Amino acid sequence: MNVIALPHDWSNYGEVIEGFKKKYPEIKVTELNPNASSKEELDAAKTNKGIDAAPDVFDVGQSIAATSTDYLAPYKVQAWDKIPDGQKDANGAYYADYTGIMSIGWNADKYGDISSLDDLLDPKFAGTVALNGKPAEAGAAFNGYLMANQLAGGDINNLQPGLDFFKKLQEAGNLTTVDVTNGTIDSGQTGVVFDWTYNQASYKKELKDKGVNWKYKTFPKAQVVSYYNQAINKDAPHPAAARLWEEYLYTADAQNLWFKGGANPVLLDSMKEDGTVDQATLKDAITIEGEPVSYTNDDSTRITE
């Protein structure tokens, strides 16, 4: 089975993949391009259609999922009824798996405190402020933009304040398009990053041993959330294995591994009710407070057109 765009430190995918291998030792798992964007996942399926190198499954942002149903094979996992109606395609083309909360992370020893969006226009941030990818291709970058737009006074129907802010950030010389990794953070290339809380937690953990004091924060008025989505390639070279993978991901074991990695799994409320949630993880988890900033599939389509 071929998976794609699953870095081991993204929402604890390393343990998730190992759990699947242990459950199904007869299935060889090939990991393709772990740093691919959501758009690049679909591009890989199109480019490799008809050959064994094509990805079998996808984990993509909402905007890509909603506009790519022609390339997806409908499938409803056994836990289908536990997934909230608003978090799945009615026909089973795609279904939510986990979300984080969009946040700003930074090297606190080097830059001090960050309390507002306008702080990032300070010359001390020259060439170091980054989104995690390109907004038109990567879910993390798209939602990072939406958080900045919300903080700048916009909303899902008014995206101009975000555009104005990033224009000012670029004119100030503070915006960088360097791909964000632990290495770029460690070296100082990306000193400030818009990213999901589960990625920020991973950066903080990995960089602590290197002496980097990485902090991150969410903003009450801009708690942007957006579930990533599972889907099966319509032309999957290993369709049966792909379906076993999806079934595994919607077990309490796999959902708890995502939760351990700092994400909020889609079955979290259901697991709280039936007692299968990992209590130790729940105790320290960053969870959504109040009414989050979210958007519909129709919003995604409108924004990306």
Short mmCIF file of C-alpha atoms in Angstrom, two decimals, residues 10-298:
data_model
loop_
_atom_site.label_atom_id
_atom_site.label_comp_id
_atom_site.label_asym_id
_atom_site.label_seq_id
_atom_site.Cartn_x
_atom_site.Cartn_y
_atom_site.Cartn_z
CA TRP A 10 2.88 15.36 11.71
CA SER A 11 0.10 14.47 14.13
CA ASN A 12 2.13 11.44 15.27
CA TYR A 13 1.86 9.69 11.89
CA GLY A 14 5.04 7.74 12.66
CA GLU A 15 3.27 5.77 15.37
CA VAL A 16 0.07 5.57 13.32
CA ILE A 17 1.91 3.92 10.42
CA GLU A 18 3.77 1.55 12.73
CA GLY A 19 0.48 0.56 14.34
CA PHE A 20 -0.93 -0.37 10.94
CA LYS A 21 2.17 -2.40 10.07
CA LYS A 22 1.86 -4.29 13.34
CA LYS A 23 -1.83 -4.99 12.74
CA TYR A 24 -1.27 -6.08 9.12
CA PRO A 25 2.34 -7.35 8.86
CA GLU A 26 1.58 -8.94 5.48
CA ILE A 27 1.00 -5.51 3.90
CA LYS A 28 4.10 -3.61 2.78
CA VAL A 29 3.69 0.12 3.33
CA THR A 30 5.55 2.43 0.95
CA GLU A 31 5.79 6.05 2.05
CA LEU A 32 5.83 8.50 -0.87
CA ASN A 33 6.95 12.14 -0.67
CA PRO A 34 6.24 12.82 3.02
CA ASN A 35 6.42 16.60 2.54
CA ALA A 36 3.93 16.80 -0.34
CA SER A 37 1.15 19.40 -0.19
CA SER A 38 -2.49 18.38 -0.55
CA LYS A 39 -2.43 19.49 -4.19
CA GLU A 40 0.74 17.49 -4.82
CA GLU A 41 -0.96 14.38 -3.43
CA LEU A 42 -3.60 14.60 -6.15
CA ASP A 43 -0.96 15.49 -8.75
CA ALA A 44 0.94 12.31 -7.87
CA ALA A 45 -2.20 10.24 -8.44
CA LYS A 46 -2.78 11.84 -11.84
CA THR A 47 0.86 11.50 -12.93
CA ASN A 48 1.16 7.87 -11.83
CA LYS A 49 -2.30 6.69 -12.85
CA GLY A 50 -2.25 3.05 -13.89
CA ILE A 51 1.06 2.13 -12.27
CA ASP A 52 2.01 0.66 -8.91
CA ALA A 53 3.73 3.89 -7.81
CA ALA A 54 0.44 5.80 -7.47
CA PRO A 55 -0.74 6.70 -3.96
CA ASP A 56 -3.56 4.51 -2.68
CA VAL A 57 -4.86 6.93 -0.09
CA PHE A 58 -4.86 10.66 0.60
CA ASP A 59 -4.86 12.90 3.66
CA VAL A 60 -5.81 16.30 2.29
CA GLY A 61 -7.10 19.67 3.36
CA GLN A 62 -10.79 20.44 3.09
CA SER A 63 -10.49 22.77 0.10
CA ILE A 64 -8.63 20.16 -1.96
CA ALA A 65 -10.96 17.34 -0.92
CA ALA A 66 -14.08 19.30 -1.82
CA THR A 67 -12.81 20.11 -5.31
CA SER A 68 -11.30 16.71 -6.17
CA THR A 69 -14.17 14.24 -5.84
CA ASP A 70 -13.74 13.06 -9.43
CA TYR A 71 -10.48 11.43 -8.36
CA LEU A 72 -11.81 9.79 -5.19
CA ALA A 73 -13.40 6.38 -4.61
CA PRO A 74 -16.42 6.58 -2.28
CA TYR A 75 -16.06 4.39 0.80
CA LYS A 76 -17.81 4.49 4.16
CA VAL A 77 -15.85 3.11 7.11
CA GLN A 78 -17.59 1.11 9.82
CA ALA A 79 -17.43 4.14 12.13
CA TRP A 80 -19.22 6.27 9.52
CA ASP A 81 -22.22 7.08 11.72
CA LYS A 82 -19.92 8.39 14.47
CA ILE A 83 -18.44 11.02 12.14
CA PRO A 84 -20.53 14.22 12.39
CA ASP A 85 -22.58 14.95 9.27
CA GLY A 86 -20.79 18.23 8.67
CA GLN A 87 -17.43 16.47 8.59
CA LYS A 88 -17.99 14.03 5.73
CA ASP A 89 -19.09 13.92 2.12
CA ALA A 90 -22.59 12.43 1.94
CA ASN A 91 -21.48 9.96 -0.73
CA GLY A 92 -18.36 8.84 1.11
CA ALA A 93 -15.81 10.47 -1.21
CA TYR A 94 -13.94 11.94 1.77
CA TYR A 95 -14.33 12.17 5.54
CA ALA A 96 -12.67 14.18 8.29
CA ASP A 97 -9.89 12.60 10.31
CA TYR A 98 -8.35 15.23 12.65
CA THR A 99 -7.83 18.93 13.13
CA GLY A 100 -5.60 21.27 15.05
CA ILE A 101 -6.08 24.93 15.94
CA MET A 102 -4.20 27.42 13.81
CA SER A 103 -1.49 29.19 15.77
CA ILE A 104 1.65 31.31 15.59
CA GLY A 105 4.90 29.76 16.79
CA TRP A 106 8.25 31.47 17.26
CA ASN A 107 11.73 31.33 18.78
CA ALA A 108 10.98 33.07 22.06
CA ASP A 109 14.59 33.47 23.17
CA LYS A 110 15.45 35.34 19.99
CA TYR A 111 12.31 37.41 19.47
CA GLY A 112 10.67 37.82 22.88
CA ASP A 113 6.89 37.92 23.06
CA ILE A 114 4.36 38.16 20.21
CA SER A 115 0.98 39.52 21.21
CA SER A 116 -0.53 40.72 17.93
CA LEU A 117 -0.32 40.32 14.17
CA ASP A 118 1.23 43.76 13.74
CA ASP A 119 4.16 42.71 15.92
CA LEU A 120 5.34 40.67 12.94
CA LEU A 121 5.99 43.86 10.93
CA ASP A 122 8.93 44.69 13.23
CA PRO A 123 12.29 44.74 11.37
CA LYS A 124 13.67 42.16 13.80
CA PHE A 125 11.61 39.54 11.94
CA ALA A 126 13.30 40.29 8.60
CA GLY A 127 12.92 37.36 6.20
CA THR A 128 11.77 34.87 8.84
CA VAL A 129 7.93 34.82 8.93
CA ALA A 130 6.47 31.80 7.13
CA LEU A 131 3.27 30.02 6.28
CA ASN A 132 3.61 26.23 6.15
CA GLY A 133 3.35 25.90 2.35
CA LYS A 134 1.43 27.75 -0.36
CA PRO A 135 -2.16 28.72 0.53
CA ALA A 136 -3.54 27.47 -2.80
CA GLU A 137 -1.93 24.04 -2.33
CA ALA A 138 -1.44 23.25 1.36
CA GLY A 139 -4.16 23.13 4.01
CA ALA A 140 -1.87 24.41 6.76
CA ALA A 141 -0.93 27.49 4.72
CA PHE A 142 -4.52 28.12 3.60
CA ASN A 143 -5.75 28.10 7.19
CA GLY A 144 -2.77 30.14 8.39
CA TYR A 145 -3.87 32.80 5.93
CA LEU A 146 -7.45 32.60 7.24
CA MET A 147 -6.23 33.10 10.83
CA ALA A 148 -4.23 36.16 9.80
CA ASN A 149 -7.25 37.46 7.89
CA GLN A 150 -9.44 37.04 10.97
CA LEU A 151 -6.92 38.82 13.21
CA ALA A 152 -6.63 41.63 10.64
CA GLY A 153 -10.37 42.28 10.84
CA GLY A 154 -11.68 40.05 8.07
CA ASP A 155 -13.91 37.02 8.04
CA ILE A 156 -14.75 34.11 5.76
CA ASN A 157 -16.69 36.44 3.47
CA ASN A 158 -14.12 39.25 3.50
CA LEU A 159 -10.60 38.09 2.68
CA GLN A 160 -9.12 41.49 1.80
CA PRO A 161 -7.66 42.29 5.27
CA GLY A 162 -5.52 39.14 5.09
CA LEU A 163 -4.26 40.05 1.62
CA ASP A 164 -3.43 43.54 2.84
CA PHE A 165 -1.54 42.18 5.84
CA PHE A 166 0.63 39.78 3.84
CA LYS A 167 1.33 42.54 1.33
CA LYS A 168 2.59 44.72 4.19
CA LEU A 169 4.58 41.79 5.57
CA GLN A 170 6.21 41.26 2.18
CA GLU A 171 6.92 44.96 1.69
CA ALA A 172 8.55 45.01 5.13
CA GLY A 173 10.86 42.21 3.97
CA ASN A 174 9.68 39.88 6.72
CA LEU A 175 7.82 37.21 4.70
CA THR A 176 9.71 34.12 3.54
CA THR A 177 8.58 31.28 1.27
CA VAL A 178 11.13 28.80 2.63
CA ASP A 179 9.57 25.38 3.30
CA VAL A 180 9.17 25.01 7.05
CA THR A 181 11.09 22.16 8.74
CA ASN A 182 12.70 21.61 12.12
CA GLY A 183 15.97 22.37 10.35
CA THR A 184 14.83 25.79 9.08
CA ILE A 185 13.53 26.65 12.55
CA ASP A 186 16.75 25.49 14.19
CA SER A 187 18.86 27.52 11.76
CA GLY A 188 16.69 30.63 12.12
CA GLN A 189 15.49 30.67 8.49
CA THR A 190 11.92 30.41 9.72
CA GLY A 191 11.77 32.15 13.08
CA VAL A 192 8.00 32.64 13.07
CA VAL A 193 5.58 30.07 11.65
CA PHE A 194 1.80 30.00 11.10
CA ASP A 195 0.88 26.36 11.63
CA TRP A 196 -1.38 23.85 13.36
CA THR A 197 -1.00 23.36 17.10
CA TYR A 198 -0.03 19.71 16.60
CA ASN A 199 2.87 20.75 14.35
CA GLN A 200 3.92 23.45 16.80
CA ALA A 201 3.96 20.86 19.58
CA SER A 202 6.20 18.68 17.44
CA TYR A 203 8.56 21.58 16.71
CA LYS A 204 8.72 22.43 20.41
CA LYS A 205 9.53 18.86 21.39
CA GLU A 206 12.16 18.30 18.70
CA LEU A 207 13.87 21.66 19.20
CA LYS A 208 14.01 21.61 22.98
CA ASP A 209 17.04 19.32 22.94
CA LYS A 210 18.77 21.77 20.58
CA GLY A 211 18.34 24.65 22.99
CA VAL A 212 15.58 26.39 21.01
CA ASN A 213 12.77 27.78 23.18
CA TRP A 214 9.87 27.41 20.74
CA LYS A 215 6.59 28.94 21.91
CA TYR A 216 3.21 29.00 20.23
CA LYS A 217 -0.15 30.56 20.89
CA THR A 218 -3.70 30.57 19.61
CA PHE A 219 -5.94 33.65 19.57
CA PRO A 220 -9.48 33.51 21.04
CA LYS A 221 -10.99 35.59 18.22
CA ALA A 222 -9.25 33.55 15.54
CA GLN A 223 -9.44 29.89 16.52
CA VAL A 224 -9.36 28.64 12.96
CA VAL A 225 -10.02 24.91 12.67
CA SER A 226 -10.27 22.77 9.58
CA TYR A 227 -10.27 19.01 9.52
CA TYR A 228 -8.01 17.18 7.16
CA ASN A 229 -9.77 14.47 5.22
CA GLN A 230 -9.16 10.85 4.36
CA ALA A 231 -9.92 9.59 0.89
CA ILE A 232 -9.10 6.68 -1.40
CA ASN A 233 -7.62 7.16 -4.85
CA LYS A 234 -10.20 6.16 -7.47
CA ASP A 235 -7.36 4.46 -9.37
CA ALA A 236 -5.62 3.01 -6.31
CA PRO A 237 -3.18 0.23 -7.27
CA HIS A 238 -3.98 -1.58 -3.99
CA PRO A 239 -7.67 -0.82 -3.31
CA ALA A 240 -8.27 -3.55 -0.72
CA ALA A 241 -5.30 -2.46 1.39
CA ALA A 242 -6.46 1.14 1.07
CA ARG A 243 -9.79 0.21 2.65
CA LEU A 244 -8.09 -1.67 5.49
CA TRP A 245 -6.02 1.46 6.13
CA GLU A 246 -9.13 3.60 6.38
CA GLU A 247 -10.82 1.16 8.74
CA TYR A 248 -7.74 1.16 10.94
CA LEU A 249 -7.60 4.97 11.12
CA TYR A 250 -11.13 5.11 12.54
CA THR A 251 -10.43 2.74 15.40
CA ALA A 252 -9.94 4.14 18.90
CA ASP A 253 -6.30 2.98 18.80
CA ALA A 254 -5.41 5.09 15.76
CA GLN A 255 -7.56 8.05 16.80
CA ASN A 256 -5.79 8.10 20.17
CA LEU A 257 -2.41 8.10 18.41
CA TRP A 258 -3.41 11.25 16.51
CA PHE A 259 -4.63 12.71 19.81
CA LYS A 260 -1.30 11.88 21.41
CA GLY A 261 0.36 13.81 18.58
CA GLY A 262 -1.51 17.00 19.46
CA ALA A 263 -4.42 16.74 17.02
CA ASN A 264 -8.13 16.66 17.83
CA PRO A 265 -9.40 13.45 16.14
CA VAL A 266 -12.83 13.55 14.56
CA LEU A 267 -14.13 10.78 16.84
CA LEU A 268 -12.97 12.57 20.01
CA ASP A 269 -16.47 13.37 21.32
CA SER A 270 -17.62 9.83 20.57
CA MET A 271 -14.61 8.36 22.38
CA LYS A 272 -15.24 10.59 25.39
CA GLU A 273 -18.76 9.20 25.56
CA ASP A 274 -17.82 5.53 25.22
CA GLY A 275 -14.72 5.75 27.43
CA THR A 276 -12.15 4.81 24.77
CA VAL A 277 -10.30 8.17 24.76
CA ASP A 278 -6.82 8.16 26.29
CA GLN A 279 -7.35 9.97 29.58
CA ALA A 280 -3.71 10.99 30.09
CA THR A 281 -3.67 12.71 26.70
CA LEU A 282 -7.05 14.32 27.33
CA LYS A 283 -5.81 15.86 30.57
CA ASP A 284 -3.11 17.95 28.85
CA ALA A 285 -4.63 18.43 25.40
CA ILE A 286 -5.17 21.77 23.68
CA THR A 287 -8.80 21.60 22.65
CA ILE A 288 -11.18 23.97 20.90
CA GLU A 289 -12.77 26.55 23.20
CA GLY A 290 -15.99 28.33 22.37
CA GLU A 291 -17.10 28.82 18.77
CA PRO A 292 -14.22 28.23 16.36
CA VAL A 293 -13.72 29.93 13.01
CA SER A 294 -14.61 27.32 10.42
CA TYR A 295 -15.95 27.16 6.91
CA THR A 296 -18.08 24.97 4.70
CA ASN A 297 -17.14 23.01 1.59
CA ASP A 298 -18.93 25.67 -0.45
#
